[in-house]
Amino acid sequence: MAISRDEVVHVARLARLALTDEELDRFAGQLDAILEAVGKVAELDLSGVEPTLHPLALSNVWAEDEPRPSLPVEDALANAPAPEDGAFRVPAG
Amino acid sequence: MSWEPVIGLEIHVHLKTRTKMFCRCEVAYFDPPNTHTCPVCLAFPGALPVPNRQAVEWTILLGHALGCQVPERAIFHRKNYFYPDNPKGYQISQYDQPLCVNGSFEVPGADGDRVVGIERAHLEEDAAKTIHRGGAEGRIHGADHSLVDFNRSGTPLVEIVTKPDIRSPEEAKAFLQLLRQTVVELGISDAEMEKGSLRFDVNVSVRPKGSDELRTRTELKNMNSFNFAAKGIEREMRRQIEIYESGGQVDQETLHFDPNNESAPPLRSKEEAQDYRYFPEPDLVPLEPAAELVERLRGDLPELPSARVRRLESEVGFVLAEGLVTSGRDELYSRIPGERAGVANVVMNELAAIGLDPSAVNAEELGKVIAARGEIPRGAFAEALAESASPGFSADRYLAEAAIADVGELDPVIDRILSANESQVEAYRGGKEGLLGFFVGQVMKETGGKANPKIVNERLREKLRG
Amino acid sequence: MIDTLRLTAEEASGLVERGEVSGAELHRAYLDAIAERDPELHAYLHTVDEPEGDGVPIALKDVISTRGVETTAASKILEGYKPVYDATVAERCKSAGLPLLGKTNLDEFAMGSSTENSAYGPTRNPWDPTRVPGGSSGGSTAAVAAGLAPWALGSDTGGSIKQPAALCGVVGLRPTYGTVSRYGIVAFASSLDQVGPIAKNVRDCALLHRIVAGRDPLDSTTVELPQPIEVPEAEDLKGLRVGVPRELNEADGIEPGVSEVANRTIELCRELGAEVGECSLPRSVEFGLPCYYLIAPSEASSNLARYDGVRYGLRVENGDVRTMYERTRDAGFGDEPKRRIMLGTYALSAGYYDAYYGQAQKVRTVIRDEHAAAFERFDVLVSPTSPTVAFELGARTENPLAMYAADLLTIPSNMAGLPGLSIPCGLSEGLPVGFQLIGPQFSENVLFRAGHALERAIGFDVVPERLK
């Protein structure tokens, strides 16, 4: 078994997904099958191989410390579910 | 059993760049909420980060000041966690390939230097600001809801992690003061705790003195001044020692102090070890600082505070040297000519109390006044100090009021006073030595306060001896 | 009368330039076609009535942020979200005078190979509405195939432009990674996502690619094009060395009908003067899918963490902040994003990173090196784009692994950041077959040249039979 139902429960919590029991059962089976399949990468002995972090061999891309216009507050909050006093309201932690 | 503390520090410093770390919004987090934001620092769908070159250079500069190596290649990592002040759901930070590693920072002490190892200094972005509403005085406990302001989100932060080489609360405080001083002098941060541009956490454990074991440590958070830190560390040390001495075990915990109340016991939480699922940031390419850049930045280092403390120590002793450097007054001190200890004392004591702008002080002229301190009246000296930063300040005016020290001038005055007060002279010679003050007073009155008190004293005594 | 089913973007542009048709008329012709055929096909999620610009109208996949126009990534979690800024590619289209026709349907968050994962209902294949158009850019390819847009932009992570282009019988380019800006593109997998052109022919693709490609200072992973994009003219393949990777062409799961058409096309390459030879990508095909389905979900699990109900999009508020997060994300994400988020979270988690994500990043190096070795002997590698023609709606929705297999042939070159062009090369069972041309980094001009020459020789009619 590549991943148990308990591990799926744990992962769902880590990912902030409130899954129903039905979802957990369904996903657990599917994720197990998928992980089994992708786990195939372990078959290769790649101890001497460097990981590819980027498809292009780029480095040192940055910008000068010059300000650009920020969004007007209305735009920043335009899609906010709960704007309040110019800020984003959220329930208490 | 004798115990010693094992202390490490984690310090966060805001870089005072004009723009944020990964976008070009201005850094202005005291402005009205969300007035300095953009799709990037608000983490709108599709937004991408672009690093601030100035922030990278200043971090390397700081690395040099901390004696660090700058590896050929550094990368950014994503640190994944969910919190409303973390809009992307991850913070762009650095993990196992930071910009600066393996340094050391010397903290001069009265009994020699403590060398504190520096694990790393890396670059990351700050979170947004959350204001809690509905609870008691804006505190998180009992809050009804919170408001998130993203002006601060994305501000460049350098995180400095020390090795656990600090061995006392005072040393921790000295380290923090010196680090703060260094960062300010490099011009890369204002490092003010009250404004949140310098924050730190402390890791504390204890062990039997002389052993090299590393026991369980606790993390202290939210202490908002260096003094508070020293006291907090002290208390935590005692708490841990008591536990061990009564046969118990110290639990790994985080202690959240109340930043407004030093004496309140901290809240303890066994926070779940967070799995941040670090992985290299795919939206950013590696940093490979050119050797010429790294060397140029090394050359840009001014003489650092710790080096200046040691240099001045030979001139004025440790206490004055440390005081001068950490109060930012050693540059002024160095400019004022004259006998070193005397100058140092004036700068640290009288001048400090006046609160002048050190860069405006006319050091040459002030040096002359200090040199003549014994000869001019106290009032004139104080006035001279107060004026020393005013344009056109000149010592001459005050030196002209130098007390009359010429015996040839004073003796006739003294003789006159003595002859005019024969009964007091007899009384003095008969044992009433307190009358010396009376004679001195008379001479001072006669000379309009300008006689050199020391010389008057000497001459009177001699003449009264008969 | 404007025949939107046949009209290419280049032709449309000519009509407007010569004054034969106004920009507004052109726009209206497409809106009329959409009104007529889109209720059945559902290629579009939203259309824009007022054209802004006189040029050739364009459809944009709904992962592309368009200021003031709803952008949902086909997810409920972004229902009603209207960006306050334009993606760089959207801005470049605007600057070129291309009016926005509308936002096209896709698999939710670009995760899928059939457009059935859209939270707003699937798109149907214009060649056979009981079948899928492919995915994730199925809306864009269906729109072009059905004459509902002269051209479109899609996005490709594991093959999401190439595969639906193949299934819909149109041309699609997945550009070299880093040549088109991702700024403003709803992110799926950052080291793989690329935006590319979809059109009826190769020349149109080249013209559109020229408009959007090039370094963007707002995207640190982009570079300047080493050479300008050339719109192809040549109709032969003289001097071209064409490689046929065994593993891509003989993989398990390739339908015989697809193989047959692809092989005929390989023959055609020879006839057109190319030097054709066999080569091998020993591990790229076998390990491509597992590698992709570790890296892409890992990056996605992190890219989708921002959908939390705080600043935009859906919010389900009931209790404390943590509950809000959990309920919002549960209600807002469909099954496939949930699966991939969990997969990715797991692959990155403490104790599993080295075996899964870390290992996959090394496999990526192997794939890159194998392709580089092949390109020492060949200019272009070819294969079918998709193992099958369009499958039926619902045929693979219960089996994620079966769905993932649709990307078998497009994924390997994607892992190496290489460009790939898919051109329709024939029909099998009455449904389009796509031919994939893969080149080294920055070889788009070679791909366009080869694709155009083949296209002219094949003479594939892009208009679906049933719509004629």
PDB file of C-alpha atoms in Angstrom, chain B residues 188-382:
ATOM      1  CA  ILE B 188      20.513  48.751   5.391  1.00  0.00           C
ATOM      2  CA  SER B 189      17.930  48.969   8.143  1.00  0.00           C
ATOM      3  CA  ASP B 190      16.597  51.250  10.851  1.00  0.00           C
ATOM      4  CA  ALA B 191      16.388  48.183  13.096  1.00  0.00           C
ATOM      5  CA  GLU B 192      13.916  49.716  15.525  1.00  0.00           C
ATOM      6  CA  MET B 193      12.077  47.262  17.713  1.00  0.00           C
ATOM      7  CA  GLU B 194       9.208  49.655  18.391  1.00  0.00           C
ATOM      8  CA  LYS B 195       8.577  49.941  14.666  1.00  0.00           C
ATOM      9  CA  GLY B 196       8.959  46.234  14.095  1.00  0.00           C
ATOM     10  CA  SER B 197      12.003  46.561  11.855  1.00  0.00           C
ATOM     11  CA  LEU B 198      13.976  44.341  14.207  1.00  0.00           C
ATOM     12  CA  ARG B 199      12.508  41.241  15.802  1.00  0.00           C
ATOM     13  CA  PHE B 200      14.137  38.330  17.503  1.00  0.00           C
ATOM     14  CA  ASP B 201      13.444  35.000  19.151  1.00  0.00           C
ATOM     15  CA  VAL B 202      15.674  33.293  21.653  1.00  0.00           C
ATOM     16  CA  ASN B 203      16.433  29.616  22.121  1.00  0.00           C
ATOM     17  CA  VAL B 204      17.469  28.683  25.636  1.00  0.00           C
ATOM     18  CA  SER B 205      18.660  25.512  27.275  1.00  0.00           C
ATOM     19  CA  VAL B 206      20.908  24.862  30.253  1.00  0.00           C
ATOM     20  CA  ARG B 207      23.576  22.293  31.017  1.00  0.00           C
ATOM     21  CA  PRO B 208      26.047  21.486  33.742  1.00  0.00           C
ATOM     22  CA  LYS B 209      28.882  23.965  33.556  1.00  0.00           C
ATOM     23  CA  GLY B 210      31.760  22.626  31.521  1.00  0.00           C
ATOM     24  CA  SER B 211      29.834  19.898  29.764  1.00  0.00           C
ATOM     25  CA  ASP B 212      29.191  20.016  26.042  1.00  0.00           C
ATOM     26  CA  GLU B 213      25.819  18.320  25.945  1.00  0.00           C
ATOM     27  CA  LEU B 214      22.886  20.043  24.331  1.00  0.00           C
ATOM     28  CA  ARG B 215      19.710  19.579  26.305  1.00  0.00           C
ATOM     29  CA  THR B 216      16.147  20.362  25.328  1.00  0.00           C
ATOM     30  CA  ARG B 217      15.680  24.003  24.474  1.00  0.00           C
ATOM     31  CA  THR B 218      12.678  26.245  24.655  1.00  0.00           C
ATOM     32  CA  GLU B 219      11.905  29.078  22.304  1.00  0.00           C
ATOM     33  CA  LEU B 220      11.144  32.523  23.699  1.00  0.00           C
ATOM     34  CA  LYS B 221       9.055  34.845  21.537  1.00  0.00           C
ATOM     35  CA  ASN B 222       7.609  38.345  21.646  1.00  0.00           C
ATOM     36  CA  MET B 223      10.131  40.042  23.898  1.00  0.00           C
ATOM     37  CA  ASN B 224      10.173  43.525  22.501  1.00  0.00           C
ATOM     38  CA  SER B 225      13.323  45.031  23.981  1.00  0.00           C
ATOM     39  CA  PHE B 226      16.862  43.904  24.681  1.00  0.00           C
ATOM     40  CA  ASN B 227      16.367  44.438  28.408  1.00  0.00           C
ATOM     41  CA  PHE B 228      13.198  42.403  28.324  1.00  0.00           C
ATOM     42  CA  ALA B 229      15.157  39.686  26.542  1.00  0.00           C
ATOM     43  CA  ALA B 230      17.875  39.566  29.181  1.00  0.00           C
ATOM     44  CA  LYS B 231      15.278  39.299  31.935  1.00  0.00           C
ATOM     45  CA  GLY B 232      13.231  36.738  30.070  1.00  0.00           C
ATOM     46  CA  ILE B 233      16.291  34.593  29.441  1.00  0.00           C
ATOM     47  CA  GLU B 234      17.280  34.883  33.084  1.00  0.00           C
ATOM     48  CA  ARG B 235      13.889  33.692  34.250  1.00  0.00           C
ATOM     49  CA  GLU B 236      13.793  30.850  31.798  1.00  0.00           C
ATOM     50  CA  MET B 237      17.261  29.727  32.847  1.00  0.00           C
ATOM     51  CA  ARG B 238      16.174  29.631  36.467  1.00  0.00           C
ATOM     52  CA  ARG B 239      12.993  27.790  35.571  1.00  0.00           C
ATOM     53  CA  GLN B 240      14.903  25.103  33.693  1.00  0.00           C
ATOM     54  CA  ILE B 241      17.551  24.752  36.386  1.00  0.00           C
ATOM     55  CA  GLU B 242      14.838  24.295  39.010  1.00  0.00           C
ATOM     56  CA  ILE B 243      13.237  21.583  36.921  1.00  0.00           C
ATOM     57  CA  TYR B 244      16.487  19.683  36.492  1.00  0.00           C
ATOM     58  CA  GLU B 245      17.455  20.094  40.114  1.00  0.00           C
ATOM     59  CA  SER B 246      14.172  18.615  41.232  1.00  0.00           C
ATOM     60  CA  GLY B 247      14.687  15.637  38.945  1.00  0.00           C
ATOM     61  CA  GLY B 248      12.329  16.669  36.169  1.00  0.00           C
ATOM     62  CA  GLN B 249      12.607  17.041  32.430  1.00  0.00           C
ATOM     63  CA  VAL B 250      12.350  20.214  30.401  1.00  0.00           C
ATOM     64  CA  ASP B 251       9.736  19.982  27.653  1.00  0.00           C
ATOM     65  CA  GLN B 252      10.327  21.435  24.226  1.00  0.00           C
ATOM     66  CA  GLU B 253       7.978  24.392  24.175  1.00  0.00           C
ATOM     67  CA  THR B 254       7.435  27.808  22.798  1.00  0.00           C
ATOM     68  CA  LEU B 255       6.967  30.545  25.356  1.00  0.00           C
ATOM     69  CA  HIS B 256       4.944  33.507  24.135  1.00  0.00           C
ATOM     70  CA  PHE B 257       5.682  36.527  26.248  1.00  0.00           C
ATOM     71  CA  ASP B 258       3.318  39.433  26.669  1.00  0.00           C
ATOM     72  CA  PRO B 259       5.203  42.226  24.900  1.00  0.00           C
ATOM     73  CA  ASN B 260       3.528  44.826  27.106  1.00  0.00           C
ATOM     74  CA  ASN B 261       4.220  43.152  30.420  1.00  0.00           C
ATOM     75  CA  GLU B 262       7.709  41.956  31.211  1.00  0.00           C
ATOM     76  CA  SER B 263       6.795  40.324  34.474  1.00  0.00           C
ATOM     77  CA  ALA B 264       3.805  38.341  33.258  1.00  0.00           C
ATOM     78  CA  PRO B 265       4.535  34.637  32.903  1.00  0.00           C
ATOM     79  CA  PRO B 266       4.609  33.564  29.286  1.00  0.00           C
ATOM     80  CA  LEU B 267       1.964  31.397  27.663  1.00  0.00           C
ATOM     81  CA  ARG B 268       3.321  28.000  26.858  1.00  0.00           C
ATOM     82  CA  SER B 269       2.399  25.968  23.845  1.00  0.00           C
ATOM     83  CA  LYS B 270       3.655  22.732  22.474  1.00  0.00           C
ATOM     84  CA  GLU B 271       3.251  23.790  18.893  1.00  0.00           C
ATOM     85  CA  GLU B 272       2.882  20.975  16.416  1.00  0.00           C
ATOM     86  CA  ALA B 273       6.134  20.558  14.596  1.00  0.00           C
ATOM     87  CA  GLN B 274       5.205  22.220  11.351  1.00  0.00           C
ATOM     88  CA  ASP B 275       5.865  20.406   8.109  1.00  0.00           C
ATOM     89  CA  TYR B 276       6.703  23.310   5.813  1.00  0.00           C
ATOM     90  CA  ARG B 277       7.211  21.064   2.803  1.00  0.00           C
ATOM     91  CA  TYR B 278      10.113  23.181   1.568  1.00  0.00           C
ATOM     92  CA  PHE B 279      10.888  22.923  -2.135  1.00  0.00           C
ATOM     93  CA  PRO B 280      12.891  25.150  -4.483  1.00  0.00           C
ATOM     94  CA  GLU B 281      10.868  28.139  -5.689  1.00  0.00           C
ATOM     95  CA  PRO B 282      10.106  27.380  -9.343  1.00  0.00           C
ATOM     96  CA  ASP B 283       9.129  30.973 -10.165  1.00  0.00           C
ATOM     97  CA  LEU B 284      12.601  32.271  -9.321  1.00  0.00           C
ATOM     98  CA  VAL B 285      15.971  31.414 -10.815  1.00  0.00           C
ATOM     99  CA  PRO B 286      19.131  30.889  -8.753  1.00  0.00           C
ATOM    100  CA  LEU B 287      21.275  33.729  -7.444  1.00  0.00           C
ATOM    101  CA  GLU B 288      24.901  33.383  -8.453  1.00  0.00           C
ATOM    102  CA  PRO B 289      26.505  36.589  -7.221  1.00  0.00           C
ATOM    103  CA  ALA B 290      29.487  37.525  -9.379  1.00  0.00           C
ATOM    104  CA  ALA B 291      32.816  37.354  -7.603  1.00  0.00           C
ATOM    105  CA  GLU B 292      33.480  41.025  -8.464  1.00  0.00           C
ATOM    106  CA  LEU B 293      30.212  42.032  -6.826  1.00  0.00           C
ATOM    107  CA  VAL B 294      30.929  40.038  -3.702  1.00  0.00           C
ATOM    108  CA  GLU B 295      34.408  41.557  -3.433  1.00  0.00           C
ATOM    109  CA  ARG B 296      33.201  45.083  -4.083  1.00  0.00           C
ATOM    110  CA  LEU B 297      30.642  44.705  -1.306  1.00  0.00           C
ATOM    111  CA  ARG B 298      33.333  43.397   1.018  1.00  0.00           C
ATOM    112  CA  GLY B 299      35.346  46.484   0.234  1.00  0.00           C
ATOM    113  CA  ASP B 300      32.329  48.653   1.028  1.00  0.00           C
ATOM    114  CA  LEU B 301      32.349  47.522   4.654  1.00  0.00           C
ATOM    115  CA  PRO B 302      33.074  50.345   7.044  1.00  0.00           C
ATOM    116  CA  GLU B 303      35.025  49.647  10.243  1.00  0.00           C
ATOM    117  CA  LEU B 304      32.488  47.692  12.215  1.00  0.00           C
ATOM    118  CA  PRO B 305      31.329  48.470  15.743  1.00  0.00           C
ATOM    119  CA  SER B 306      33.016  45.477  17.358  1.00  0.00           C
ATOM    120  CA  ALA B 307      36.342  46.396  15.762  1.00  0.00           C
ATOM    121  CA  ARG B 308      35.956  49.973  16.913  1.00  0.00           C
ATOM    122  CA  VAL B 309      35.206  48.903  20.476  1.00  0.00           C
ATOM    123  CA  ARG B 310      38.414  46.955  20.586  1.00  0.00           C
ATOM    124  CA  ARG B 311      40.383  49.795  19.055  1.00  0.00           C
ATOM    125  CA  LEU B 312      39.005  52.370  21.465  1.00  0.00           C
ATOM    126  CA  GLU B 313      39.364  50.038  24.406  1.00  0.00           C
ATOM    127  CA  SER B 314      43.098  50.645  24.410  1.00  0.00           C
ATOM    128  CA  GLU B 315      42.457  54.380  24.580  1.00  0.00           C
ATOM    129  CA  VAL B 316      39.689  54.665  27.142  1.00  0.00           C
ATOM    130  CA  GLY B 317      39.029  51.228  28.612  1.00  0.00           C
ATOM    131  CA  PHE B 318      36.220  48.788  27.817  1.00  0.00           C
ATOM    132  CA  VAL B 319      33.255  50.436  29.508  1.00  0.00           C
ATOM    133  CA  LEU B 320      33.692  53.820  27.813  1.00  0.00           C
ATOM    134  CA  ALA B 321      34.612  52.193  24.500  1.00  0.00           C
ATOM    135  CA  GLU B 322      31.491  50.025  24.454  1.00  0.00           C
ATOM    136  CA  GLY B 323      29.334  52.927  25.538  1.00  0.00           C
ATOM    137  CA  LEU B 324      30.694  55.214  22.843  1.00  0.00           C
ATOM    138  CA  VAL B 325      30.262  52.711  20.039  1.00  0.00           C
ATOM    139  CA  THR B 326      26.847  51.353  20.925  1.00  0.00           C
ATOM    140  CA  SER B 327      25.476  54.829  21.446  1.00  0.00           C
ATOM    141  CA  GLY B 328      26.802  55.880  18.056  1.00  0.00           C
ATOM    142  CA  ARG B 329      29.029  58.588  19.552  1.00  0.00           C
ATOM    143  CA  ASP B 330      32.455  57.182  18.876  1.00  0.00           C
ATOM    144  CA  GLU B 331      32.818  59.006  15.606  1.00  0.00           C
ATOM    145  CA  LEU B 332      32.337  62.309  17.403  1.00  0.00           C
ATOM    146  CA  TYR B 333      34.728  61.200  20.113  1.00  0.00           C
ATOM    147  CA  SER B 334      37.385  60.403  17.519  1.00  0.00           C
ATOM    148  CA  ARG B 335      37.077  63.848  16.000  1.00  0.00           C
ATOM    149  CA  ILE B 336      37.588  65.758  19.233  1.00  0.00           C
ATOM    150  CA  PRO B 337      41.274  66.343  19.916  1.00  0.00           C
ATOM    151  CA  GLY B 338      42.736  66.152  23.373  1.00  0.00           C
ATOM    152  CA  GLU B 339      43.320  63.735  26.206  1.00  0.00           C
ATOM    153  CA  ARG B 340      41.267  60.671  25.376  1.00  0.00           C
ATOM    154  CA  ALA B 341      39.706  59.685  28.659  1.00  0.00           C
ATOM    155  CA  GLY B 342      38.720  63.246  29.329  1.00  0.00           C
ATOM    156  CA  VAL B 343      37.107  63.626  25.948  1.00  0.00           C
ATOM    157  CA  ALA B 344      35.383  60.259  26.265  1.00  0.00           C
ATOM    158  CA  ASN B 345      33.924  61.168  29.608  1.00  0.00           C
ATOM    159  CA  VAL B 346      32.543  64.459  28.366  1.00  0.00           C
ATOM    160  CA  VAL B 347      31.022  62.831  25.274  1.00  0.00           C
ATOM    161  CA  MET B 348      29.411  59.998  27.217  1.00  0.00           C
ATOM    162  CA  ASN B 349      28.199  62.036  30.163  1.00  0.00           C
ATOM    163  CA  GLU B 350      27.622  65.737  29.703  1.00  0.00           C
ATOM    164  CA  LEU B 351      27.227  65.816  25.923  1.00  0.00           C
ATOM    165  CA  ALA B 352      24.946  62.805  25.884  1.00  0.00           C
ATOM    166  CA  ALA B 353      22.652  64.532  28.358  1.00  0.00           C
ATOM    167  CA  ILE B 354      22.331  67.553  26.082  1.00  0.00           C
ATOM    168  CA  GLY B 355      21.335  65.499  23.061  1.00  0.00           C
ATOM    169  CA  LEU B 356      23.077  67.370  20.262  1.00  0.00           C
ATOM    170  CA  ASP B 357      23.438  66.137  16.718  1.00  0.00           C
ATOM    171  CA  PRO B 358      26.967  64.685  16.801  1.00  0.00           C
ATOM    172  CA  SER B 359      27.633  65.543  13.167  1.00  0.00           C
ATOM    173  CA  ALA B 360      26.979  69.244  13.778  1.00  0.00           C
ATOM    174  CA  VAL B 361      29.432  69.529  16.644  1.00  0.00           C
ATOM    175  CA  ASN B 362      32.588  71.548  15.960  1.00  0.00           C
ATOM    176  CA  ALA B 363      35.056  69.029  17.289  1.00  0.00           C
ATOM    177  CA  GLU B 364      38.207  71.175  17.038  1.00  0.00           C
ATOM    178  CA  GLU B 365      36.754  73.990  19.082  1.00  0.00           C
ATOM    179  CA  LEU B 366      35.080  71.724  21.560  1.00  0.00           C
ATOM    180  CA  GLY B 367      38.409  69.999  22.089  1.00  0.00           C
ATOM    181  CA  LYS B 368      39.916  73.300  23.175  1.00  0.00           C
ATOM    182  CA  VAL B 369      37.121  73.889  25.654  1.00  0.00           C
ATOM    183  CA  ILE B 370      37.458  70.434  27.130  1.00  0.00           C
ATOM    184  CA  ALA B 371      41.199  70.881  27.507  1.00  0.00           C
ATOM    185  CA  ALA B 372      40.592  74.096  29.464  1.00  0.00           C
ATOM    186  CA  ARG B 373      37.899  72.534  31.618  1.00  0.00           C
ATOM    187  CA  GLY B 374      39.833  72.959  34.846  1.00  0.00           C
ATOM    188  CA  GLU B 375      40.414  76.611  34.149  1.00  0.00           C
ATOM    189  CA  ILE B 376      37.035  77.948  33.231  1.00  0.00           C
ATOM    190  CA  PRO B 377      33.996  78.329  35.454  1.00  0.00           C
ATOM    191  CA  ARG B 378      31.516  75.502  35.506  1.00  0.00           C
ATOM    192  CA  GLY B 379      28.771  77.675  34.062  1.00  0.00           C
ATOM    193  CA  ALA B 380      30.906  78.717  31.121  1.00  0.00           C
ATOM    194  CA  PHE B 381      31.872  75.116  30.436  1.00  0.00           C
ATOM    195  CA  ALA B 382      28.245  73.969  30.415  1.00  0.00           C
TER     196      ALA B 382
END
